[in-house]
Structures are given as C-alpha cells and as structure tokens.
Amino acid sequence: MIDSYTVSDPVWANPANTIINCTLTDKITGQKFEFSANPLDPEPYGRQMYENCINGVYGPIAPYVPTP
C-alpha cells in the first residue's frame, strides 16, 4: 500500500505527539488525500507509515499547531 503513494508534509496531529498527519499522493492518478499515521493502527501499513515518519523518511515532522 505505501509503495503506491508518495508521502509528504508530515505534521504532528495532536499536542501529545502521538499521531502524525501527512499527505498521500497516488503515484498513478496524482490524487491527494490526508492520512493520519498512528503507531496503534490496526493495519500494518499505518504503523509502518508512522515509523517511517518518526525515522525522517518523509522529511521532518512539523510541530502541532492548534486550530483557532
């Protein structure tokens, strides 16, 4: 699943820094959508994407910014 997309713009999704939001872009169609990577995701690809984000594979993780 991860290989079908490019991953960009990781950002912490909450103040506890336990979930990471990122943008996935389909390599074939170019369609973009948001994904929340979680270390407790029931799907292996969700956990792998979280690990990749933590390890800097998709660039630095931007800090959490509360929605006004």
Short mmCIF file of C-alpha atoms in Angstrom, two decimals:
data_model
loop_
_atom_site.label_atom_id
_atom_site.label_comp_id
_atom_site.label_asym_id
_atom_site.label_seq_id
_atom_site.Cartn_x
_atom_site.Cartn_y
_atom_site.Cartn_z
CA MET A 1 0.00 0.00 0.00
CA ILE A 2 2.71 2.51 0.96
CA ASP A 3 4.58 1.93 -2.32
CA SER A 4 1.56 3.16 -4.31
CA TYR A 5 1.85 6.67 -2.85
CA THR A 6 4.30 9.43 -2.22
CA VAL A 7 4.11 10.76 1.32
CA SER A 8 4.73 14.40 2.16
CA ASP A 9 4.13 17.12 4.72
CA PRO A 10 4.18 15.14 7.98
CA VAL A 11 2.86 17.18 10.90
CA TRP A 12 2.00 16.23 14.47
CA ALA A 13 -1.80 15.96 14.72
CA ASN A 14 -2.16 16.41 18.45
CA PRO A 15 -0.37 18.10 21.36
CA ALA A 16 0.75 14.73 22.77
CA ASN A 17 2.68 13.99 19.53
CA THR A 18 1.18 10.53 19.16
CA ILE A 19 -0.44 10.84 15.70
CA ILE A 20 1.06 12.24 12.51
CA ASN A 21 -0.98 13.72 9.67
CA CYS A 22 0.53 13.58 6.21
CA THR A 23 -0.46 13.96 2.57
CA LEU A 24 -0.54 10.90 0.33
CA THR A 25 -0.37 11.32 -3.44
CA ASP A 26 -1.34 8.40 -5.65
CA LYS A 27 1.61 7.70 -7.98
CA ILE A 28 -0.69 6.85 -10.89
CA THR A 29 -3.61 9.29 -10.66
CA GLY A 30 -1.99 12.15 -8.76
CA GLN A 31 -4.98 12.21 -6.38
CA LYS A 32 -4.09 13.60 -2.97
CA PHE A 33 -5.64 12.87 0.39
CA GLU A 34 -4.84 13.22 4.05
CA PHE A 35 -3.78 10.26 6.17
CA SER A 36 -3.29 10.01 9.92
CA ALA A 37 -0.42 7.69 10.79
CA ASN A 38 -0.80 6.05 14.18
CA PRO A 39 1.53 3.62 15.98
CA LEU A 40 -1.56 1.68 17.15
CA ASP A 41 -3.19 1.47 13.70
CA PRO A 42 -4.80 -1.96 13.16
CA GLU A 43 -3.33 -2.03 9.63
CA PRO A 44 0.39 -2.77 9.21
CA TYR A 45 0.81 -0.02 6.59
CA GLY A 46 -0.46 2.60 9.07
CA ARG A 47 2.08 1.53 11.67
CA GLN A 48 4.83 1.40 9.03
CA MET A 49 4.00 4.89 7.79
CA TYR A 50 4.17 6.18 11.37
CA GLU A 51 7.59 4.54 11.84
CA ASN A 52 8.81 5.98 8.55
CA CYS A 53 7.69 9.45 9.64
CA ILE A 54 9.44 9.09 13.01
CA ASN A 55 12.61 8.00 11.21
CA GLY A 56 12.53 11.03 8.90
CA VAL A 57 11.87 9.09 5.70
CA TYR A 58 9.37 11.76 4.55
CA GLY A 59 11.23 14.75 5.96
CA PRO A 60 10.99 16.48 9.31
CA ILE A 61 7.70 16.37 11.22
CA ALA A 62 6.23 19.85 11.61
CA PRO A 63 5.05 20.83 15.09
CA TYR A 64 1.44 20.59 16.19
CA VAL A 65 -0.48 23.83 15.69
CA PRO A 66 -3.89 24.09 17.37
CA THR A 67 -6.79 25.03 15.12
CA PRO A 68 -8.02 28.52 16.08
#
